[in-house]
Amino acid sequence: MVCDVLALLAGQGVQCDLFGGWAEELLGLRDPGPHADIDLVYRGDDFAAIDDTICRLSLHEIPEKRFSHKRAIVHRGILCEFLLVRDWNHAPVTVFWGDVTFRWCVPLLQDGTITLNDQPVSLVSDVNLAHYRAQWRSTQPHRWRDPASLLGE
């Protein structure tokens, strides 16, 4: 399924990089197991190319996950989430919720590609996967600073 989504996007001129649990598994950072979704990084200034592709191919977008930093679709029953990374060559950054800046380490991507089902796949670097996992809560201030959400009230 990962290759199917990446090939679909690449066929429309949209290059994405594998992120999250799938990338961790392929880099040996976690044991193989089931995955609830496919996380992808999109390197660009905005989501114009992703939005055009979603519209042109009539993909099933999840409007509840449409933010300045994120897009999501369901493709063949699998949730696929896209995270926007700007200025990826020099100082990669994602701005969550319009005001929470997450700075990625340089380089953003793992050196080279891996081959998955005879298709080259680029991955977010192991350093950045660990960095994101360690800092994830800091990107979610609306959830983690509300005492009611912490206490289940």
mmCIF file with all atom_site columns, N, CA and C in Angstrom, residues 140-147 149-150:
data_model
loop_
_atom_site.group_PDB
_atom_site.id
_atom_site.type_symbol
_atom_site.label_atom_id
_atom_site.label_alt_id
_atom_site.label_comp_id
_atom_site.label_asym_id
_atom_site.label_entity_id
_atom_site.label_seq_id
_atom_site.pdbx_PDB_ins_code
_atom_site.Cartn_x
_atom_site.Cartn_y
_atom_site.Cartn_z
_atom_site.occupancy
_atom_site.B_iso_or_equiv
_atom_site.pdbx_formal_charge
_atom_site.auth_seq_id
_atom_site.auth_comp_id
_atom_site.auth_asym_id
_atom_site.auth_atom_id
_atom_site.pdbx_PDB_model_num
ATOM 1  N N  . GLN A 1 140 ? 1.444  20.043 19.932 1.00 0.00 ? 140 GLN A N  1
ATOM 2  C CA . GLN A 1 140 ? 0.011  19.901 20.184 1.00 0.00 ? 140 GLN A CA 1
ATOM 3  C C  . GLN A 1 140 ? -0.440 20.752 21.374 1.00 0.00 ? 140 GLN A C  1
ATOM 4  N N  . PRO A 1 141 ? -0.117 22.033 21.419 1.00 0.00 ? 141 PRO A N  1
ATOM 5  C CA . PRO A 1 141 ? -0.376 22.817 22.633 1.00 0.00 ? 141 PRO A CA 1
ATOM 6  C C  . PRO A 1 141 ? -1.848 22.909 23.005 1.00 0.00 ? 141 PRO A C  1
ATOM 7  N N  . HIS A 1 142 ? -2.717 22.922 22.026 1.00 0.00 ? 142 HIS A N  1
ATOM 8  C CA . HIS A 1 142 ? -4.148 23.030 22.328 1.00 0.00 ? 142 HIS A CA 1
ATOM 9  C C  . HIS A 1 142 ? -4.654 21.802 23.079 1.00 0.00 ? 142 HIS A C  1
ATOM 10 N N  . ARG A 1 143 ? -3.994 20.669 22.920 1.00 0.00 ? 143 ARG A N  1
ATOM 11 C CA . ARG A 1 143 ? -4.421 19.457 23.613 1.00 0.00 ? 143 ARG A CA 1
ATOM 12 C C  . ARG A 1 143 ? -3.743 19.306 24.965 1.00 0.00 ? 143 ARG A C  1
ATOM 13 N N  . TRP A 1 144 ? -2.454 19.563 25.001 1.00 0.00 ? 144 TRP A N  1
ATOM 14 C CA . TRP A 1 144 ? -1.678 19.225 26.189 1.00 0.00 ? 144 TRP A CA 1
ATOM 15 C C  . TRP A 1 144 ? -1.694 20.299 27.262 1.00 0.00 ? 144 TRP A C  1
ATOM 16 N N  . ARG A 1 145 ? -2.105 21.507 26.956 1.00 0.00 ? 145 ARG A N  1
ATOM 17 C CA . ARG A 1 145 ? -2.131 22.566 27.966 1.00 0.00 ? 145 ARG A CA 1
ATOM 18 C C  . ARG A 1 145 ? -3.495 22.737 28.607 1.00 0.00 ? 145 ARG A C  1
ATOM 19 N N  . ASP A 1 146 ? -4.481 22.046 28.078 1.00 0.00 ? 146 ASP A N  1
ATOM 20 C CA . ASP A 1 146 ? -5.828 22.130 28.626 1.00 0.00 ? 146 ASP A CA 1
ATOM 21 C C  . ASP A 1 146 ? -5.958 21.084 29.735 1.00 0.00 ? 146 ASP A C  1
ATOM 22 N N  . PRO A 1 147 ? -6.095 21.520 31.015 1.00 0.00 ? 147 PRO A N  1
ATOM 23 C CA . PRO A 1 147 ? -6.180 20.556 32.117 1.00 0.00 ? 147 PRO A CA 1
ATOM 24 C C  . PRO A 1 147 ? -7.300 19.530 31.938 1.00 0.00 ? 147 PRO A C  1
ATOM 25 N N  . SER A 1 149 ? -8.265 18.100 29.234 1.00 0.00 ? 149 SER A N  1
ATOM 26 C CA . SER A 1 149 ? -7.846 17.014 28.349 1.00 0.00 ? 149 SER A CA 1
ATOM 27 C C  . SER A 1 149 ? -6.852 16.090 29.044 1.00 0.00 ? 149 SER A C  1
ATOM 28 N N  . LEU A 1 150 ? -6.098 16.611 29.997 1.00 0.00 ? 150 LEU A N  1
ATOM 29 C CA . LEU A 1 150 ? -5.138 15.787 30.730 1.00 0.00 ? 150 LEU A CA 1
ATOM 30 C C  . LEU A 1 150 ? -5.809 14.935 31.795 1.00 0.00 ? 150 LEU A C  1
#
